[in-house]
Structure formats: structure tokens, C-alpha cells
């Protein structure tokens, strides 16, 4: 297993190009199952989650070829049963359920388990697909779905923590081939949903309203092959922006969409970070002294839960008290105990973390627990005095394309080493 060895105290300087969005490409790959024709996806990030999804599609009978950042997928013939172990390993794989049901009228997909950030139920996916006429049961760890004919319906998809991103994706994909019109209310508004809708529209689907809480889908008889370029990853952009501010550097983000991470930009500015738009580029620079801020994670366009851990590192550097409240996942504070090893003072109280910032950080061996926690630990390691060893970084490779190479190009002293 790999680890990252980081010498802290080096400000990041230079330019970094933002890769395609992990959370956009995964449902788009699943959507290719809706047609027998070939689809080509460009700006696909080179991530282990993407190759995992490729393997899942192959196990269902599709041909998948990855050439640099382009992926060609053709699901000419399909079986409705995916490889149990492959699917179980990746939560994002639940979004093959809707396309399989629409194309084959049946699906048997292993139930994605909970994970360290929370219990991750699928009741809303189920509610949406059942409203379209599917019968869904859980049998021996599989989600088993049947639907001789999907029919359009009015579906409210809001849940305890707001809308569901992959639930919206699943229902929207299934509805493209349903008979009649489907209206999803309280749909997720994330840019990844809009990107998926754009791909489906390119395949011949009739969808309006994606990106708003009400999405209308008029079912069509069949979809065809399409070519699509994935949107840039707003969470990668947010991560590099926070890293630039935390290390007191100056970094230009190339290819990022500022309108996709406005809530992060807003909070960084409130914390005293200077952010300038220069044409298509976004320049991040620590301004005056950092200030404490309070942040609550919310569905889009609120502050994203996927940037919560990274933002907490900046809070730990800002003299004074900051409060981070996590409203999307119930146990997404795994990074707090690891950050404490570096000298931070953070207390968890229910869904909030109280961060007493401004304490000096010094390097230590620490352990990554999930993707975004890992990114936070790497940022903290780049700030802490001395040497930090971040273990179990396979989480990072699931969601950040070449993160160590990109950070090195910005001047970070970071090496991939074998876990001791
Ligand atoms: N929820 C339910 N029932 C459901 C589905 C979700 O109660 O049937 C709850 C969840 O427990 C959570 C909330 O609804 O409290 C939101 O979950 P959502 O369904 O939106 O999450 P997801 O679609 O499974 C995607 C991303 C996550 C990201 C969340 C929230 C992918 C592959 N994953 O997950 O990304 O945190 O949306 O924005 O798109 C990450 O990239 O690190 C990551 C975890």
C-alpha cells in the first residue's frame, strides 16, 4: 500500500489544470448502458473509481476501452447481473440500476454497503424507481428489480438530508425510456446532474429542468450513441484552492468553473483569501491574516460536504473559533482525530466541529479514512512543520487524478512511498 511523505512549510505556487469530475463521469458511464450504440466520453479522469466502473460495465457485457482521458463504451449486449464484489466495493455503482432496469426490464445489483462517512441508504432510489412501476426486493445482498414496462410518474425525491444526487441520476436515467412523462420534484441540482442530463439529451433523451429542483423527462422509445466532454471537477478545484490558501501560496486554477463552486469561493473570501477571475482562470492567494468562519454543508448550491474536511484545515489555521456543521452525512468527521495528531484543537459536538484555530501544526504519521478526509490530511501535511506521513492513500487515487504529481508541480515536497 502506498503512503505520501510530505515535508511541510512550502507554499504552493504555479498553475494547475483541473481534471474531469469523478462524480459526473461515473453516472455518465452508467448511462451508456441505455443504448446498444457506442458512446465516447472525453475528459474522463484517470481514477481507480473510473476503472472500477469500467470493470463493472465489462462484467455486465459491455466493451470498454480507455485511451488517455477518453473512454469508449458499447453495451451492444447486456446481462442484468453485475459482479457482486466489484459493485459492492463502490457506492457510486448503484447508478447502474436505473439504466439496467430501463434497457433490460430487470436488474440484479449488489446492495452497496454503508461506508465510513455514514449509512448511505437507498430508500429514495427505490421509491423513485418503484413509482415508475418497478418491483424491487432485497435478496441475499442483492437489489433485485423488475419492470416489464416503466411508466412516467410524479415523484418527490427529497429526503431527510435533502435531495439525493445518485437517486436523481437513477430515476432520471430510468425515466428516459419510460412510457409517458416523469416529473421529479426536489431533484438534486448538482452540476453533475446537469452534466448527466446533457449527455442523455445528446443520446436523444427529452429532458428539461436539470439543474433545478423540478426535472421533466418525456420518455422516448430508444436512445442512441453520443459523444460528451465531462465537466471539470468542482471538488478538485475547491481542494486546490484551499491548499493554495492554507500553504500561503498563489495558485492559478485552469479549466475550473467558478460558478460550480461559488459557495466555497464565498467562504474562502470571508476567511480572508483573495480570489480573482482572470479570463477563464481563477487565481487564489492568501490575502491578509486568515479569519475564522462558520460553514454548514448543504445540497448544491450550498457548501459541498465533499469540501468540508479540506475547509476544516483552513479553519484550524485561522486564529479564533470556527464552526463546521455537517448536514449531509452523519459521520463525516473521521479526519478530526488524525488532524489532532498534528496539533489542531477541534471538538466534535453532534453534527458540528468547533475548531479553535491558530495552533501551530507539526508533522506526524497519520491515516487516511476516506477520499475527502485524505485530501484534508495532505493539505494539513503541507502546512505542518516537519515531516508528515499520510498512510492508506489509495482513497486519494479513487478520486483525485495524479494528485501528488500536480502538487509537486506546484512546488510541494511530496513523495509516494511504500507504507512502512
Ligand atoms: N439518502 C437517503 N436515502 C437515499 C439516498 C440518500 O436518505 O436513498 C441520504 C444520504 O444518506 C445523505 C443524503 O441523502 O444523507 C445525500 O446523499 P446522496 O444520495 O446525495 O449521496 P450520493 O448520491 O450517494 C453523491 C456523491 C458523494 C457526495 C454526495 C453528496 C457520487 C458518486 N457520490 O453521493 O461523493 O458526497 O453525492 O453531494 O456522486 C465523494 O466524492 O467523496 C462523495 C462521497
Short mmCIF file of C-alpha atoms and ligand atoms in Angstrom, two decimals:
data_model
loop_
_atom_site.label_atom_id
_atom_site.label_comp_id
_atom_site.label_asym_id
_atom_site.label_seq_id
_atom_site.Cartn_x
_atom_site.Cartn_y
_atom_site.Cartn_z
CA UNK A 1 0.00 0.00 0.00
CA UNK A 2 1.26 3.49 -0.84
CA UNK A 3 1.74 6.41 1.53
CA UNK A 4 2.60 10.03 0.91
CA UNK A 5 5.64 11.50 2.63
CA UNK A 6 5.31 15.28 2.89
CA UNK A 7 7.76 17.93 4.05
CA UNK A 8 5.57 20.79 5.24
CA UNK A 9 6.00 24.53 5.11
CA UNK A 10 6.32 25.03 1.35
CA UNK A 11 3.80 27.47 -0.18
CA UNK A 12 2.19 26.21 -3.41
CA UNK A 13 2.90 28.35 -6.48
CA UNK A 14 2.01 27.97 -10.14
CA UNK A 15 -0.77 26.66 -12.35
CA UNK A 16 -2.82 23.50 -12.11
CA UNK A 17 -5.29 22.12 -14.64
CA UNK A 18 -8.49 20.74 -13.14
CA UNK A 19 -9.48 17.24 -14.34
CA UNK A 20 -12.90 15.94 -15.31
CA UNK A 21 -15.36 15.41 -12.46
CA UNK A 22 -15.39 11.97 -10.81
CA UNK A 23 -18.99 12.34 -9.69
CA UNK A 24 -20.09 13.34 -13.20
CA UNK A 25 -18.23 10.65 -15.13
CA UNK A 26 -19.48 7.71 -13.02
CA UNK A 27 -23.23 8.17 -13.75
CA UNK A 28 -22.42 9.12 -17.34
CA UNK A 29 -20.58 5.80 -17.75
CA UNK A 30 -23.66 4.06 -16.31
CA UNK A 31 -25.90 5.93 -18.77
CA UNK A 32 -24.10 4.34 -21.72
CA UNK A 33 -25.96 1.13 -20.76
CA UNK A 34 -29.14 2.77 -22.07
CA UNK A 35 -28.13 2.20 -25.70
CA UNK A 36 -26.65 -0.60 -27.78
CA UNK A 37 -24.66 2.01 -29.73
CA UNK A 38 -21.15 3.25 -28.97
CA UNK A 39 -20.63 6.23 -26.67
CA UNK A 40 -17.43 8.21 -26.22
CA UNK A 41 -16.69 10.21 -23.06
CA UNK A 42 -13.93 12.82 -23.09
CA UNK A 43 -12.10 14.47 -20.19
CA UNK A 44 -12.65 11.35 -18.11
CA UNK A 45 -10.28 11.50 -15.14
CA UNK A 46 -7.82 8.66 -14.72
CA UNK A 47 -9.00 7.34 -11.36
CA UNK A 48 -9.37 3.94 -9.76
CA UNK A 49 -13.13 4.59 -9.34
CA UNK A 50 -13.38 5.13 -13.11
CA UNK A 51 -11.52 1.93 -13.95
CA UNK A 52 -13.69 0.12 -11.36
CA UNK A 53 -16.83 1.39 -13.09
CA UNK A 54 -15.30 0.27 -16.42
CA UNK A 55 -14.81 -3.22 -14.93
CA UNK A 56 -18.40 -3.27 -13.67
CA UNK A 57 -19.72 -2.36 -17.14
CA UNK A 58 -17.50 -5.09 -18.64
CA UNK A 59 -18.89 -7.61 -16.15
CA UNK A 60 -22.34 -6.70 -17.48
CA UNK A 61 -21.25 -7.46 -21.06
CA UNK A 62 -20.19 -4.02 -22.35
CA UNK A 63 -16.92 -3.37 -24.17
CA UNK A 64 -14.93 -0.60 -22.54
CA UNK A 65 -11.72 0.93 -23.78
CA UNK A 66 -9.85 3.70 -22.02
CA UNK A 67 -7.45 5.78 -24.11
CA UNK A 68 -5.86 8.54 -22.01
CA UNK A 69 -8.76 10.68 -20.87
CA UNK A 70 -11.27 9.29 -23.38
CA UNK A 71 -13.42 6.26 -22.73
CA UNK A 72 -15.35 4.35 -25.41
CA UNK A 73 -18.18 2.16 -24.18
CA UNK A 74 -20.52 -0.02 -26.18
CA UNK A 75 -23.16 -2.10 -24.44
CA UNK A 76 -24.33 -3.98 -27.53
CA UNK A 77 -25.42 -6.99 -25.46
CA UNK A 78 -26.03 -6.92 -21.74
CA UNK A 79 -26.77 -9.20 -18.83
CA UNK A 80 -28.69 -7.80 -15.87
CA UNK A 81 -26.40 -9.28 -13.22
CA UNK A 82 -23.29 -7.38 -12.23
CA UNK A 83 -20.27 -8.85 -10.44
CA UNK A 84 -21.27 -8.80 -6.76
CA UNK A 85 -17.85 -7.99 -5.34
CA UNK A 86 -17.00 -5.32 -7.88
CA UNK A 87 -20.27 -3.45 -7.32
CA UNK A 88 -20.17 -3.82 -3.55
CA UNK A 89 -16.79 -2.08 -3.44
CA UNK A 90 -18.02 1.18 -4.94
CA UNK A 91 -21.00 3.12 -3.68
CA UNK A 92 -21.29 5.04 -6.98
CA UNK A 93 -22.13 1.78 -8.78
CA UNK A 94 -25.76 2.00 -7.55
CA UNK A 95 -26.43 4.22 -10.58
CA UNK A 96 -26.33 1.22 -12.95
CA UNK A 97 -29.70 0.16 -11.50
CA UNK A 98 -31.84 2.72 -13.37
CA UNK A 99 -30.24 2.15 -16.81
CA UNK A 100 -30.36 -1.67 -16.48
CA UNK A 101 -34.00 -1.57 -15.49
CA UNK A 102 -34.87 0.72 -18.41
CA UNK A 103 -32.94 -1.28 -21.01
CA UNK A 104 -33.43 -4.88 -19.83
CA UNK A 105 -36.55 -4.56 -17.63
CA UNK A 106 -34.74 -6.36 -14.86
CA UNK A 107 -31.58 -5.91 -12.81
CA UNK A 108 -29.75 -7.66 -10.01
CA UNK A 109 -27.17 -5.43 -8.44
CA UNK A 110 -25.34 -5.98 -5.15
CA UNK A 111 -26.52 -3.61 -2.43
CA UNK A 112 -23.82 -1.00 -1.88
CA UNK A 113 -22.91 -1.11 1.80
CA UNK A 114 -22.57 1.80 4.19
CA UNK A 115 -19.20 3.49 4.40
CA UNK A 116 -17.17 5.45 6.90
CA UNK A 117 -18.98 8.71 6.16
CA UNK A 118 -22.45 7.37 7.02
CA UNK A 119 -25.06 4.67 6.50
CA UNK A 120 -25.82 5.53 2.81
CA UNK A 121 -29.37 4.12 2.44
CA UNK A 122 -31.04 3.64 -0.98
CA UNK A 123 -34.68 4.12 0.06
CA UNK A 124 -35.09 7.17 -2.20
CA UNK A 125 -33.63 5.36 -5.26
CA UNK A 126 -36.12 2.62 -4.52
CA UNK A 127 -39.05 4.98 -4.02
CA UNK A 128 -38.35 6.69 -7.35
CA UNK A 129 -37.94 3.51 -9.39
CA UNK A 130 -41.00 1.91 -7.74
CA UNK A 131 -43.04 4.99 -8.66
CA UNK A 132 -42.06 4.29 -12.28
CA UNK A 133 -43.54 0.80 -11.89
CA UNK A 134 -40.58 -1.32 -10.81
CA UNK A 135 -40.84 -4.07 -8.24
CA UNK A 136 -37.77 -4.02 -6.04
CA UNK A 137 -36.73 -6.52 -3.38
CA UNK A 138 -33.54 -7.15 -1.45
CA UNK A 139 -32.44 -10.78 -1.77
CA UNK A 140 -29.20 -12.19 -0.35
CA UNK A 141 -27.44 -8.85 -0.50
CA UNK A 142 -28.71 -8.01 -3.99
CA UNK A 143 -31.14 -5.33 -5.09
CA UNK A 144 -33.44 -7.25 -7.44
CA UNK A 145 -35.58 -5.09 -9.71
CA UNK A 146 -38.21 -5.96 -12.33
CA UNK A 147 -40.29 -3.70 -14.54
CA UNK A 148 -41.97 -5.16 -17.63
CA UNK A 149 -42.89 -1.57 -18.59
CA UNK A 150 -41.69 1.60 -16.87
CA UNK A 151 -44.36 4.33 -16.85
CA UNK A 152 -43.82 8.04 -16.22
CA UNK A 153 -44.89 9.36 -12.82
CA UNK A 154 -44.71 12.38 -10.50
CA UNK A 155 -42.01 11.65 -7.93
CA UNK A 156 -40.89 13.63 -4.88
CA UNK A 157 -37.26 12.70 -4.18
CA UNK A 158 -36.44 14.87 -1.15
CA UNK A 159 -35.20 13.00 1.92
CA UNK A 160 -34.06 13.60 5.48
CA UNK A 161 -30.91 15.40 4.31
CA UNK A 162 -32.44 16.99 1.19
CA UNK A 163 -32.33 15.66 -2.37
CA UNK A 164 -30.27 12.65 -3.39
CA UNK A 165 -27.69 13.07 -6.16
CA UNK A 166 -27.35 9.49 -7.39
CA UNK A 167 -31.04 8.81 -6.66
CA UNK A 168 -31.94 11.68 -9.00
CA UNK A 169 -29.49 10.28 -11.58
CA UNK A 170 -31.01 6.79 -11.33
CA UNK A 171 -34.62 7.92 -11.71
CA UNK A 172 -33.78 10.39 -14.49
CA UNK A 173 -31.96 7.67 -16.46
CA UNK A 174 -34.74 5.12 -15.98
CA UNK A 175 -37.39 7.68 -16.99
CA UNK A 176 -35.70 8.42 -20.34
CA UNK A 177 -37.11 5.13 -21.70
CA UNK A 178 -40.35 5.05 -19.68
CA UNK A 179 -43.74 5.46 -21.32
CA UNK A 180 -45.06 9.00 -20.81
CA UNK A 181 -43.80 11.89 -18.73
CA UNK A 182 -41.95 11.81 -15.41
CA UNK A 183 -41.66 14.84 -13.15
CA UNK A 184 -39.03 14.67 -10.40
CA UNK A 185 -39.67 17.18 -7.61
CA UNK A 186 -36.99 18.04 -5.07
CA UNK A 187 -34.43 16.77 -7.56
CA UNK A 188 -30.73 17.26 -6.81
CA UNK A 189 -29.44 20.43 -8.51
CA UNK A 190 -25.73 19.48 -8.54
CA UNK A 191 -23.78 20.33 -11.73
CA UNK A 192 -23.12 16.57 -12.11
CA UNK A 193 -26.88 16.07 -12.63
CA UNK A 194 -26.94 18.78 -15.32
CA UNK A 195 -23.93 17.16 -16.99
CA UNK A 196 -25.64 13.77 -16.96
CA UNK A 197 -28.81 15.33 -18.42
CA UNK A 198 -26.71 16.96 -21.18
CA UNK A 199 -25.25 13.57 -22.04
CA UNK A 200 -28.69 11.91 -22.03
CA UNK A 201 -30.06 14.69 -24.25
CA UNK A 202 -27.15 14.09 -26.65
CA UNK A 203 -28.27 10.42 -26.67
CA UNK A 204 -31.77 11.51 -27.73
CA UNK A 205 -33.50 11.85 -24.35
CA UNK A 206 -36.08 14.58 -23.79
CA UNK A 207 -35.25 16.29 -20.52
CA UNK A 208 -35.91 19.82 -19.24
CA UNK A 209 -35.19 21.49 -15.94
CA UNK A 210 -31.99 19.62 -14.95
CA UNK A 211 -30.07 21.81 -12.50
CA UNK A 212 -33.35 22.96 -10.90
CA UNK A 213 -35.48 21.14 -8.27
CA UNK A 214 -38.02 20.12 -10.93
CA UNK A 215 -36.87 17.87 -13.78
CA UNK A 216 -39.26 16.77 -16.55
CA UNK A 217 -38.47 13.73 -18.65
CA UNK A 218 -40.58 12.72 -21.65
CA UNK A 219 -39.88 9.07 -22.32
CA UNK A 220 -38.66 8.03 -25.80
CA UNK A 221 -38.59 4.59 -27.46
CA UNK A 222 -34.83 4.35 -27.67
CA UNK A 223 -31.57 6.24 -27.20
CA UNK A 224 -28.54 6.32 -29.48
CA UNK A 225 -24.78 6.66 -29.10
CA UNK A 226 -23.28 10.04 -28.21
CA UNK A 227 -20.02 11.84 -27.54
CA UNK A 228 -19.59 14.05 -24.47
CA UNK A 229 -17.00 16.06 -22.56
CA UNK A 230 -17.29 15.80 -18.77
CA UNK A 231 -17.42 18.99 -16.68
CA UNK A 232 -14.36 19.96 -14.61
CA UNK A 233 -14.26 18.62 -11.06
CA UNK A 234 -15.54 21.33 -8.71
CA UNK A 235 -14.32 19.43 -5.64
CA UNK A 236 -10.80 19.07 -7.05
CA UNK A 237 -10.88 22.81 -7.80
CA UNK A 238 -12.05 23.56 -4.24
CA UNK A 239 -9.34 21.29 -2.83
CA UNK A 240 -6.54 23.06 -4.74
CA UNK A 241 -7.99 26.47 -3.84
CA UNK A 242 -7.98 25.57 -0.13
CA UNK A 243 -4.47 24.07 -0.43
CA UNK A 244 -3.17 27.30 -2.03
CA UNK A 245 -4.69 29.40 0.76
CA UNK A 246 -3.59 27.04 3.54
CA UNK A 247 0.05 26.96 2.41
CA UNK A 248 0.09 30.75 1.92
CA UNK A 249 0.83 30.34 -1.77
CA UNK A 250 -0.60 31.60 -5.07
CA UNK A 251 -2.16 29.12 -7.46
CA UNK A 252 -3.97 29.57 -10.76
CA UNK A 253 -6.71 27.05 -11.44
CA UNK A 254 -7.01 26.35 -15.16
CA UNK A 255 -10.14 24.88 -16.64
CA UNK A 256 -12.23 25.16 -13.45
CA UNK A 257 -15.79 26.52 -13.40
CA UNK A 258 -16.06 29.21 -10.69
CA UNK A 259 -19.86 29.08 -10.98
CA UNK A 260 -19.74 25.42 -9.86
CA UNK A 261 -18.07 26.10 -6.51
CA UNK A 262 -19.37 29.55 -5.64
CA UNK A 263 -20.14 28.62 -2.01
CA UNK A 264 -16.51 27.57 -1.45
CA UNK A 265 -15.19 30.74 -3.11
CA UNK A 266 -17.53 32.82 -0.94
CA UNK A 267 -16.35 31.20 2.31
CA UNK A 268 -12.69 31.45 1.29
CA UNK A 269 -13.15 35.18 0.67
CA UNK A 270 -14.85 35.54 4.06
CA UNK A 271 -11.81 33.79 5.56
CA UNK A 272 -9.54 36.45 4.04
CA UNK A 273 -8.42 34.61 0.88
CA UNK A 274 -8.10 36.64 -2.35
CA UNK A 275 -9.76 35.07 -5.36
CA UNK A 276 -9.56 36.74 -8.78
CA UNK A 277 -11.09 35.70 -12.06
CA UNK A 278 -8.60 36.31 -14.90
CA UNK A 279 -10.48 35.34 -18.03
CA UNK A 280 -11.16 31.63 -17.71
CA UNK A 281 -8.57 31.26 -14.93
CA UNK A 282 -9.13 31.55 -11.19
CA UNK A 283 -6.23 32.88 -9.10
CA UNK A 284 -6.13 32.00 -5.40
CA UNK A 285 -3.86 33.86 -2.99
CA UNK A 286 -3.84 34.19 0.78
CA UNK A 287 -4.56 37.87 1.49
CA UNK A 288 -4.34 39.34 4.93
CA UNK A 289 -4.42 37.25 8.11
CA UNK A 290 -6.89 34.37 7.98
CA UNK A 291 -10.21 34.93 9.74
CA UNK A 292 -12.47 32.35 11.42
CA UNK A 293 -15.63 31.39 9.52
CA UNK A 294 -18.71 29.27 10.17
CA UNK A 295 -19.71 26.80 7.47
CA UNK A 296 -22.70 24.46 7.11
CA UNK A 297 -22.67 21.81 4.40
CA UNK A 298 -25.77 21.72 2.21
CA UNK A 299 -27.01 20.35 -1.08
CA UNK A 300 -25.93 22.40 -4.12
CA UNK A 301 -25.61 25.40 -4.36
CA UNK A 302 -24.66 25.35 -0.70
CA UNK A 303 -21.23 24.48 0.67
CA UNK A 304 -20.44 20.91 -0.52
CA UNK A 305 -19.93 18.13 2.02
CA UNK A 306 -17.12 16.90 -0.25
CA UNK A 307 -15.06 20.03 0.60
CA UNK A 308 -15.86 20.02 4.34
CA UNK A 309 -12.74 18.17 5.55
CA UNK A 310 -10.39 20.30 3.43
CA UNK A 311 -12.02 23.54 4.65
CA UNK A 312 -11.54 22.45 8.24
CA UNK A 313 -7.76 22.58 7.75
CA UNK A 314 -8.03 26.25 6.79
CA UNK A 315 -10.22 26.83 9.86
CA UNK A 316 -7.52 25.22 12.02
CA UNK A 317 -5.07 27.80 10.68
CA UNK A 318 -7.32 30.82 11.30
CA UNK A 319 -6.83 32.38 14.76
CA UNK A 320 -10.15 32.30 16.63
CA UNK A 321 -13.09 29.88 16.71
CA UNK A 322 -14.71 28.48 13.55
CA UNK A 323 -17.65 26.10 13.44
CA UNK A 324 -18.14 23.46 10.75
CA UNK A 325 -21.60 21.85 10.67
CA UNK A 326 -22.09 18.72 8.55
CA UNK A 327 -25.71 18.33 7.43
CA UNK A 328 -25.39 15.71 4.66
CA UNK A 329 -23.61 12.70 6.18
CA UNK A 330 -23.83 11.73 9.86
CA UNK A 331 -20.24 10.61 10.46
CA UNK A 332 -18.04 12.60 8.16
CA UNK A 333 -15.57 13.86 10.79
CA UNK A 334 -13.08 10.97 10.62
CA UNK A 335 -10.29 13.42 9.78
CA UNK A 336 -10.68 15.26 13.10
CA UNK A 337 -8.81 12.70 15.23
CA UNK A 338 -6.00 12.48 12.66
CA UNK A 339 -5.69 16.27 12.42
CA UNK A 340 -5.35 16.28 16.23
CA UNK A 341 -2.09 14.33 15.84
CA UNK A 342 -0.70 17.37 14.03
CA UNK A 343 -1.65 19.66 16.91
CA UNK A 344 -5.09 21.03 15.95
CA UNK A 345 -7.75 21.74 18.58
CA UNK A 346 -11.10 20.52 17.20
CA UNK A 347 -14.03 19.29 19.31
CA UNK A 348 -16.93 17.38 17.79
CA UNK A 349 -20.35 18.27 19.22
CA UNK A 350 -23.17 16.45 17.42
CA UNK A 351 -23.18 17.48 13.75
CA UNK A 352 -20.72 20.34 14.42
CA UNK A 353 -16.99 20.62 14.87
CA UNK A 354 -15.72 23.51 16.95
CA UNK A 355 -12.31 24.49 15.58
CA UNK A 356 -10.04 26.60 17.79
CA UNK A 357 -7.69 27.82 15.14
CA UNK A 358 -4.21 29.26 15.08
CA UNK A 359 -2.39 26.45 16.95
CA UNK A 360 0.96 25.51 15.34
CA UNK A 361 0.89 22.19 13.42
CA UNK A 362 3.79 19.76 13.35
CA UNK A 363 4.19 16.66 11.19
CA UNK A 364 3.26 13.12 12.31
CA UNK A 365 2.26 9.77 10.78
CA UNK A 366 -1.49 9.91 10.05
CA UNK A 367 -4.06 7.65 8.42
CA UNK A 368 -6.49 8.48 5.63
CA UNK A 369 -10.03 7.12 6.23
CA UNK A 370 -11.92 8.20 3.10
CA UNK A 371 -11.38 10.21 -0.04
CA UNK A 372 -12.02 13.76 1.15
CA UNK A 373 -10.51 13.16 4.62
CA UNK A 374 -7.34 12.07 2.79
CA UNK A 375 -7.25 15.32 0.82
CA UNK A 376 -7.59 17.27 4.06
CA UNK A 377 -4.72 15.33 5.65
CA UNK A 378 -2.48 16.02 2.65
CA UNK A 379 -3.24 19.77 2.88
CA UNK A 380 -2.52 19.68 6.62
CA UNK A 381 0.74 17.79 5.96
CA UNK A 382 1.82 20.52 3.52
CA UNK A 383 1.25 23.13 6.24
CA UNK A 384 2.65 21.30 9.29
CA UNK A 385 6.23 21.88 10.31
CA UNK A 386 8.49 18.89 9.56
CA UNK A 387 7.55 15.53 8.07
CA UNK A 388 4.06 14.03 7.74
CA UNK A 389 3.41 10.51 6.51
CA UNK A 390 -0.15 10.02 5.20
CA UNK A 391 -0.92 6.29 5.14
CA UNK A 392 -3.60 4.43 3.13
CA UNK A 393 -3.70 6.92 0.29
CA UNK A 394 -5.47 4.51 -2.05
CA UNK A 395 -8.56 6.54 -1.11
CA UNK A 396 -6.98 9.56 -2.83
CA UNK A 397 -6.35 7.65 -6.06
CA UNK A 398 -10.09 6.83 -6.16
CA UNK A 399 -10.98 10.49 -6.63
CA UNK A 400 -8.02 12.77 -7.47
CA UNK A 401 -6.21 12.40 -10.79
CA UNK A 402 -2.41 12.43 -10.24
CA UNK A 403 -2.73 14.48 -7.08
CA UNK A 404 0.89 14.01 -5.96
CA UNK A 405 2.22 14.90 -9.43
CA UNK A 406 0.03 18.00 -9.58
CA UNK A 407 1.09 19.12 -6.10
CA UNK A 408 4.75 18.52 -6.93
CA UNK A 409 4.41 20.75 -9.99
CA UNK A 410 3.15 23.46 -7.63
CA UNK A 411 6.32 23.05 -5.54
CA UNK A 412 5.08 20.72 -2.80
CA UNK A 413 7.68 18.41 -1.27
CA UNK A 414 5.70 15.22 -1.55
CA UNK A 415 6.79 11.65 -2.37
CA UNK A 416 4.84 8.44 -2.88
CA UNK A 417 6.46 5.76 -0.75
CA UNK A 418 5.61 2.19 0.28
CA UNK A 419 3.65 2.07 3.52
CA UNK A 420 6.13 1.09 6.25
N1 LIG B 1 -30.02 9.45 1.29
C1 LIG B 1 -31.13 8.81 1.79
N2 LIG B 1 -31.73 7.86 1.01
C2 LIG B 1 -31.29 7.56 -0.24
C3 LIG B 1 -30.16 8.22 -0.76
C4 LIG B 1 -29.54 9.17 0.04
O1 LIG B 1 -31.55 9.08 2.92
O2 LIG B 1 -31.90 6.70 -0.89
C5 LIG B 1 -29.34 10.47 2.11
C6 LIG B 1 -27.88 10.14 2.38
O3 LIG B 1 -27.75 9.26 3.48
C7 LIG B 1 -27.31 11.51 2.63
C8 LIG B 1 -28.09 12.40 1.68
O4 LIG B 1 -29.28 11.67 1.37
O5 LIG B 1 -27.61 11.90 3.95
C9 LIG B 1 -27.39 12.76 0.39
O6 LIG B 1 -26.90 11.58 -0.23
P1 LIG B 1 -26.82 11.45 -1.80
O7 LIG B 1 -27.73 10.36 -2.23
O8 LIG B 1 -26.99 12.79 -2.45
O9 LIG B 1 -25.32 10.95 -1.99
P2 LIG B 1 -24.82 10.05 -3.18
O10 LIG B 1 -25.58 10.40 -4.39
O11 LIG B 1 -24.77 8.63 -2.77
C10 LIG B 1 -23.02 11.66 -4.17
C11 LIG B 1 -21.53 11.68 -4.33
C12 LIG B 1 -20.87 11.87 -2.97
C13 LIG B 1 -21.37 13.18 -2.37
C14 LIG B 1 -22.90 13.17 -2.27
C15 LIG B 1 -23.49 14.46 -1.76
C16 LIG B 1 -21.13 10.25 -6.25
C17 LIG B 1 -20.53 9.01 -6.79
N3 LIG B 1 -21.08 10.43 -4.93
O12 LIG B 1 -23.32 10.54 -3.34
O13 LIG B 1 -19.48 11.98 -3.24
O14 LIG B 1 -20.81 13.37 -1.09
O15 LIG B 1 -23.46 12.89 -3.58
O16 LIG B 1 -23.11 15.52 -2.56
O17 LIG B 1 -21.62 11.08 -7.00
C18 LIG B 1 -17.19 11.93 -2.73
O18 LIG B 1 -16.98 12.25 -3.92
O19 LIG B 1 -16.28 11.94 -1.85
C19 LIG B 1 -18.54 11.55 -2.33
C20 LIG B 1 -18.80 10.88 -1.21
#
